[in-house]
Each structure stands twice: as structure tokens, then as C-alpha cells.
Amino acid sequence: MSSGVAVSDEVKNCFQQVKMNTKSGSKLRYGVFKINDSLKDIVVDKSLMSTASESTREEPSHFMEVISGLPQDDGRYVVYDYPYTESYGDTSKLIFILWCPNAISIKRKMLYASSKDALKKVMSEVTEFQADCADDLQHKDITSKLRRV
């Protein structure tokens, strides 16, 4: 917690729900997190959340829908159970995205970047990406990096 921002228990629980590999449909497909207004905690951004069963869109369309819904004037963290095809068949891996668009202040960018490590300590087995626009998160680039990990 080098930035002084703590990870809330609801974020930890949300990550575990995304990480769980269940077929029930109640498993979360992704989680979106933000630094709260007091700048003290990382919390779940409930306005940008839905369950896997609430989405009928397939990859990469669903992923791009989530990314395009991120704010252009503030940072976010996203953890996403990203499905892709490997040489042995269909699989998925957890990806972690630090979203810092160009329109946010330098202070906010630095706060999101310095708080990222506290969040990553809670999340195991994630592949990290950084983005300031949706073009930074193309399907071919993500799957290429996931295949190398």
C-alpha cells in the first residue's frame, strides 16, 4: 500500500468471484474497481458491473463493450476472465487492466499507478495490461500475450 490506498474487502470478494471457475452463470465474468472519492480505498464500481449470465455477447465483443463503457475522465482497474483459443482448445486466463485515459489529471494517473501494486497483491495469476484507450486492448494483442505467459 505504498500510495496509502487500501483494497476493500468487497474488491477481494469480487476478484474471488471472477476467479472461480463455475458453470452456474452466477460467476462474475469481470470486475471493475475504482479509487473512492475520499482517495482512501479501492472499491467495486457497481455501476459498471454485470454477471456472466446477463450478457449474451461473445468474445471479443463483450470485452470491447466493457472497455468502451469505462470512463474517459477517470481511471479504473479491471479484472476479466478472458476466453481465447489455445493450440489444445478453448481456455481462459485472468487479465488485469490499469485504465488511465489521457484526459485524467497527472495526479489521478499517479495515484492509480501507485495503488496498482496493492491491488495486484490481492490478485494471483493475472496477466497485466495498461491502456489509455480501447485501441490499446485489441483481441489479437491480448491473446498473443496470453499465449506467451
Tab-separated table of C-alpha atoms in Angstrom:
chain	number	residue	atom	x	y	z
A	1	MET	CA	0.000	0.000	0.000
A	2	SER	CA	2.735	2.458	-0.963
A	3	SER	CA	0.213	5.083	-2.074
A	4	GLY	CA	-1.786	4.812	1.146
A	5	VAL	CA	-4.824	3.466	-0.716
A	6	ALA	CA	-6.220	0.229	0.760
A	7	VAL	CA	-8.039	-2.576	-1.059
A	8	SER	CA	-11.564	-3.063	0.318
A	9	ASP	CA	-12.937	-6.473	1.246
A	10	GLU	CA	-15.635	-6.135	-1.436
A	11	VAL	CA	-12.884	-5.917	-4.079
A	12	LYS	CA	-11.251	-9.064	-2.689
A	13	ASN	CA	-14.595	-10.880	-2.765
A	14	CYS	CA	-15.335	-9.688	-6.290
A	15	PHE	CA	-11.952	-10.925	-7.503
A	16	GLN	CA	-12.621	-14.357	-5.983
A	17	GLN	CA	-15.977	-14.498	-7.774
A	18	VAL	CA	-14.316	-13.686	-11.101
A	19	LYS	CA	-11.583	-16.225	-10.415
A	20	MET	CA	-13.993	-19.067	-9.519
A	21	ASN	CA	-14.411	-21.458	-12.396
A	22	THR	CA	-18.090	-22.382	-12.135
A	23	LYS	CA	-20.681	-23.205	-14.730
A	24	SER	CA	-23.590	-21.773	-12.718
A	25	GLY	CA	-23.879	-18.471	-14.571
A	26	SER	CA	-23.711	-16.510	-11.324
A	27	LYS	CA	-19.938	-16.320	-11.603
A	28	LEU	CA	-18.767	-12.824	-12.399
A	29	ARG	CA	-17.140	-12.534	-15.799
A	30	TYR	CA	-15.261	-9.391	-14.805
A	31	GLY	CA	-14.840	-6.795	-12.069
A	32	VAL	CA	-14.339	-3.049	-12.350
A	33	PHE	CA	-12.715	-1.179	-9.477
A	34	LYS	CA	-12.059	2.472	-8.725
A	35	ILE	CA	-10.451	4.633	-6.077
A	36	ASN	CA	-13.257	6.098	-3.986
A	37	ASP	CA	-13.919	9.814	-3.595
A	38	SER	CA	-12.032	10.011	-0.305
A	39	LEU	CA	-8.942	8.583	-2.081
A	40	LYS	CA	-8.524	6.078	0.761
A	41	ASP	CA	-9.855	2.782	-0.688
A	42	ILE	CA	-10.164	0.805	-3.889
A	43	VAL	CA	-13.825	-0.208	-4.197
A	44	VAL	CA	-16.052	-2.038	-6.683
A	45	ASP	CA	-17.532	0.260	-9.333
A	46	LYS	CA	-21.019	-1.216	-9.156
A	47	SER	CA	-22.321	0.961	-11.992
A	48	LEU	CA	-20.113	-0.932	-14.470
A	49	MET	CA	-20.771	-4.492	-13.253
A	50	SER	CA	-22.924	-7.375	-14.504
A	51	THR	CA	-22.829	-11.158	-14.214
A	52	ALA	CA	-21.853	-13.558	-16.976
A	53	SER	CA	-25.477	-14.646	-17.303
A	54	GLU	CA	-26.578	-11.059	-18.026
A	55	SER	CA	-24.521	-10.880	-21.195
A	56	THR	CA	-25.302	-12.672	-24.421
A	57	ARG	CA	-22.364	-11.156	-26.269
A	58	GLU	CA	-19.440	-13.381	-27.146
A	59	GLU	CA	-15.748	-12.561	-27.143
A	60	PRO	CA	-14.200	-10.248	-28.118
A	61	SER	CA	-17.414	-8.209	-28.483
A	62	HIS	CA	-18.327	-8.476	-24.799
A	63	PHE	CA	-14.849	-7.438	-23.713
A	64	MET	CA	-14.888	-4.403	-26.019
A	65	GLU	CA	-18.346	-3.486	-24.697
A	66	VAL	CA	-16.959	-3.469	-21.142
A	67	ILE	CA	-13.886	-1.451	-22.154
A	68	SER	CA	-15.895	1.098	-24.141
A	69	GLY	CA	-18.060	1.632	-21.040
A	70	LEU	CA	-15.084	2.757	-18.949
A	71	PRO	CA	-14.951	6.487	-18.159
A	72	GLN	CA	-12.806	8.725	-20.316
A	73	ASP	CA	-12.237	11.179	-17.476
A	74	ASP	CA	-11.107	8.868	-14.653
A	75	GLY	CA	-9.031	5.761	-14.069
A	76	ARG	CA	-10.266	2.246	-13.344
A	77	TYR	CA	-8.931	-1.227	-12.697
A	78	VAL	CA	-10.500	-4.173	-14.498
A	79	VAL	CA	-10.076	-7.882	-13.883
A	80	TYR	CA	-11.571	-10.010	-16.654
A	81	ASP	CA	-11.766	-13.766	-17.191
A	82	TYR	CA	-10.700	-13.576	-20.831
A	83	PRO	CA	-11.545	-16.605	-23.006
A	84	TYR	CA	-9.439	-17.435	-26.040
A	85	THR	CA	-8.394	-20.410	-28.145
A	86	GLU	CA	-5.098	-22.122	-27.445
A	87	SER	CA	-3.499	-24.914	-29.525
A	88	TYR	CA	-5.169	-27.505	-27.268
A	89	GLY	CA	-8.619	-25.868	-27.366
A	90	ASP	CA	-10.685	-23.207	-25.643
A	91	THR	CA	-9.385	-21.795	-22.369
A	92	SER	CA	-9.368	-18.554	-20.391
A	93	LYS	CA	-6.996	-16.559	-18.222
A	94	LEU	CA	-7.473	-13.681	-15.853
A	95	ILE	CA	-6.268	-10.358	-17.153
A	96	PHE	CA	-5.765	-7.204	-15.113
A	97	ILE	CA	-6.083	-3.810	-16.766
A	98	LEU	CA	-4.918	-0.470	-15.448
A	99	TRP	CA	-7.159	2.017	-17.282
A	100	CYS	CA	-5.752	5.572	-17.288
A	101	PRO	CA	-7.096	7.644	-20.189
A	102	ASN	CA	-5.223	10.740	-21.303
A	103	ALA	CA	-7.998	13.086	-20.136
A	104	ILE	CA	-7.409	12.488	-16.419
A	105	SER	CA	-5.084	14.623	-14.335
A	106	ILE	CA	-1.479	13.661	-13.742
A	107	LYS	CA	-2.233	13.407	-10.016
A	108	ARG	CA	-5.009	10.844	-10.631
A	109	LYS	CA	-2.809	8.882	-13.062
A	110	MET	CA	-0.047	8.721	-10.488
A	111	LEU	CA	-2.498	7.663	-7.766
A	112	TYR	CA	-3.908	4.840	-9.912
A	113	ALA	CA	-0.426	3.695	-10.951
A	114	SER	CA	0.994	3.745	-7.423
A	115	SER	CA	-2.053	1.962	-5.967
A	116	LYS	CA	-1.944	-0.822	-8.559
A	117	ASP	CA	0.548	-2.930	-6.606
A	118	ALA	CA	-1.708	-3.091	-3.535
A	119	LEU	CA	-4.469	-4.441	-5.740
A	120	LYS	CA	-2.213	-6.898	-7.566
A	121	LYS	CA	-1.114	-8.396	-4.234
A	122	VAL	CA	-4.720	-9.478	-3.735
A	123	MET	CA	-4.944	-10.937	-7.238
A	124	SER	CA	-2.979	-14.033	-8.096
A	125	GLU	CA	-2.336	-15.422	-11.547
A	126	VAL	CA	-3.268	-12.357	-13.594
A	127	THR	CA	-1.642	-11.011	-16.746
A	128	GLU	CA	-1.316	-7.239	-16.662
A	129	PHE	CA	-2.201	-4.730	-19.366
A	130	GLN	CA	-2.147	-0.930	-19.292
A	131	ALA	CA	-4.381	1.153	-21.503
A	132	ASP	CA	-5.426	4.735	-22.096
A	133	CYS	CA	-7.882	3.908	-24.899
A	134	ALA	CA	-9.742	0.887	-26.282
A	135	ASP	CA	-7.251	0.589	-29.157
A	136	ASP	CA	-4.614	-0.488	-26.618
A	137	LEU	CA	-6.655	-3.631	-25.882
A	138	GLN	CA	-7.108	-5.412	-29.201
A	139	HIS	CA	-8.067	-9.104	-29.163
A	140	LYS	CA	-5.041	-10.206	-31.196
A	141	ASP	CA	-2.634	-8.398	-28.858
A	142	ILE	CA	-4.245	-9.818	-25.732
A	143	THR	CA	-4.305	-13.399	-26.993
A	144	SER	CA	-0.716	-13.093	-28.213
A	145	LYS	CA	0.465	-12.015	-24.759
A	146	LEU	CA	-1.643	-14.684	-23.012
A	147	ARG	CA	-0.122	-17.419	-25.166
A	148	ARG	CA	3.373	-16.307	-24.121
A	149	VAL	CA	2.577	-16.351	-20.401
